[in-house]
Amino acid sequence: MLKILGRKTSGNTQKVLWCCDELGLAYEREDYGRGFGNNHEPAYLALNPNGRVPTIVDDGFVLWESNAIVRYLCARHGMGTLCPPELQRRADMERWMDWQQTTLRPRFHALRDALQNSNPPSDAALDILKQALDDAWEILDAQLAKHPFIAGASLTMADIPFCYIVNRWHRLPIERGGLTHVKAWYDRLCERPAFRRNVYEVG
Ligand SMILES: N[C@@H](CCC(=O)N[C@@H](CS)C(=O)NCC(=O)O)C(=O)O
């Protein structure tokens, strides 16, 4: 059976848990990572030398990097639903998945870390971080103006990696003006039981 190693409070693990739930996959999950203190033990490092979560083991096949795991699971179990068979449709979705990791994620973490810092930066510095994140959200907002989900009319693997960021961004103590399409998309995600179970209710 598919095994998922990672604490459920980890945003990157939430991508994999939500994905499995949307696909209706059975799996076993074991707690690894912050608080559990076992992700730097030799047995875990032998699977994932980064000592980060999540890692999956699927019939002996070991994979780490959350977005690579989502791609793998969707291609294996969601061909024609979460993963399209057409190469160009798939490349379009993978582009958004990469953009989540390389563009949105660092800007979100920069703002959130600054807000949570016991010695927070000045308002002007916070405004710069917030603007950088809003600039990225604007790009996604324009995409979501075209259709209800990132890559079309229904949920696909393109949406999955955004789960924890859009959820946690809605909980930051900041003004979230505009971005109406991002907000409507988040409301749409929150209507999905699998999203609520694995992301919204965990935080
Ligand atoms: N690029 C990796 C990042 C993995 C990562 O940084 N995971 C965090 C949790 S979201 C982690 O392992 N933190 C340390 C810990 O939980 O002990 C991925 O997407 O899987």
XYZ file of C-alpha atoms in Angstrom, residues 32-199:
168
model
C 7.671 12.551 10.364
C 9.018 16.060 10.664
C 8.953 18.936 13.107
C 7.964 17.869 16.610
C 8.391 14.215 15.786
C 12.145 14.691 15.395
C 12.642 11.579 13.310
C 13.324 13.077 9.897
C 17.047 13.409 10.569
C 17.502 9.799 11.577
C 19.559 7.599 9.231
C 16.575 5.451 8.208
C 14.638 8.496 6.983
C 17.687 10.172 5.427
C 18.294 6.993 3.441
C 14.909 7.626 1.798
C 15.145 11.404 1.582
C 18.628 12.904 2.055
C 17.082 16.367 2.537
C 15.522 15.350 5.837
C 12.326 17.145 4.767
C 8.738 15.956 4.413
C 6.879 14.521 2.580
C 8.347 11.323 1.164
C 6.264 8.526 -0.331
C 6.998 4.833 -0.753
C 4.803 3.216 -3.412
C 5.448 -0.503 -3.870
C 9.113 0.095 -3.042
C 9.368 3.208 -5.228
C 10.628 6.118 -3.134
C 9.826 9.698 -4.145
C 10.324 13.089 -2.475
C 9.528 16.671 -3.568
C 5.844 17.327 -3.012
C 5.029 18.558 -6.518
C 6.849 15.617 -8.112
C 4.770 13.332 -5.879
C 1.527 15.046 -6.948
C 2.524 14.714 -10.631
C 3.354 11.038 -10.143
C 0.131 10.171 -8.303
C -2.043 12.073 -10.775
C -0.344 10.468 -13.791
C -0.642 7.027 -12.237
C -4.159 7.230 -10.806
C -5.794 10.330 -12.288
C -5.103 10.144 -16.013
C -8.016 11.844 -17.729
C -9.227 13.508 -14.521
C -6.564 15.361 -12.493
C -3.890 14.718 -15.158
C -4.635 15.202 -18.870
C -3.265 12.780 -21.464
C -2.466 15.630 -23.888
C 1.154 16.733 -23.571
C 0.519 20.458 -24.001
C -2.353 20.535 -21.481
C -0.102 18.707 -19.076
C 2.808 21.098 -19.657
C 0.446 24.017 -19.007
C -0.503 22.529 -15.622
C 3.070 21.658 -14.716
C 4.068 25.248 -15.450
C 1.609 26.477 -12.782
C 2.871 23.840 -10.360
C 6.449 25.042 -10.868
C 5.334 28.675 -10.564
C 3.815 27.860 -7.166
C 7.183 26.560 -5.937
C 9.464 29.124 -7.533
C 7.452 32.367 -7.456
C 4.445 32.315 -5.115
C 5.921 30.189 -2.326
C 9.040 32.284 -1.569
C 7.025 35.512 -1.563
C 4.378 34.037 0.728
C 6.982 32.722 3.169
C 8.885 36.027 3.157
C 5.725 37.911 4.211
C 4.501 35.324 6.693
C 7.919 34.996 8.358
C 8.166 38.786 8.646
C 4.690 39.025 10.226
C 5.517 36.255 12.686
C 8.944 37.633 13.577
C 9.121 38.684 17.239
C 11.097 41.679 15.981
C 8.955 42.591 12.933
C 10.284 44.828 10.152
C 8.978 48.356 9.595
C 5.563 48.949 7.998
C 7.352 50.109 4.847
C 9.339 46.867 4.653
C 6.161 44.840 5.243
C 4.405 46.795 2.466
C 7.168 45.817 0.038
C 6.810 42.136 0.932
C 3.015 42.325 0.695
C 3.191 44.056 -2.683
C 5.571 41.404 -4.028
C 3.133 38.693 -2.963
C 0.124 40.610 -4.333
C 1.929 40.981 -7.681
C 2.153 37.187 -7.855
C -1.482 36.743 -6.765
C -2.513 39.179 -9.533
C -1.017 36.809 -12.098
C -3.024 33.920 -10.686
C -6.117 36.130 -10.391
C -5.933 36.887 -14.131
C -5.681 33.169 -14.865
C -8.649 32.381 -12.596
C -10.701 35.099 -14.331
C -10.769 32.776 -17.354
C -12.198 29.690 -15.675
C -13.136 28.395 -12.204
C -9.947 26.392 -11.640
C -6.376 27.093 -12.661
C -6.315 24.980 -15.798
C -9.987 24.907 -16.733
C -13.511 24.135 -15.619
C -12.588 21.445 -13.116
C -9.973 20.738 -10.464
C -6.677 19.365 -11.816
C -3.183 18.747 -10.538
C -2.432 22.399 -11.340
C -4.535 23.494 -8.332
C -3.193 21.021 -5.774
C 0.184 22.623 -4.884
C -1.467 25.955 -4.029
C -3.559 24.450 -1.253
C -1.676 25.377 1.880
C -0.544 28.791 0.674
C -4.010 30.018 -0.305
C -5.386 28.605 2.949
C -2.733 30.197 5.179
C -2.739 33.475 3.261
C -6.441 33.832 4.091
C -5.512 33.580 7.778
C -2.788 36.234 7.780
C -3.670 39.452 9.642
C -3.497 41.603 6.492
C -5.815 43.442 4.133
C -6.679 41.315 1.095
C -8.205 43.852 -1.301
C -9.119 42.904 -4.879
C -8.062 39.433 -6.045
C -11.724 38.497 -6.374
C -11.026 35.486 -8.576
C -8.455 34.054 -6.165
C -10.960 34.472 -3.328
C -13.781 32.843 -5.311
C -11.450 29.953 -6.187
C -10.524 29.525 -2.518
C -14.247 29.433 -1.627
C -14.684 26.788 -4.331
C -11.828 24.715 -2.868
C -13.354 25.041 0.594
C -16.555 23.466 -0.715
C -14.630 20.262 -1.480
C -14.736 17.764 1.407
C -11.216 16.497 0.607
C -9.793 20.025 0.769
C -11.618 20.715 4.028
C -10.365 17.503 5.636
C -6.733 17.744 4.612
C -6.080 21.471 4.387
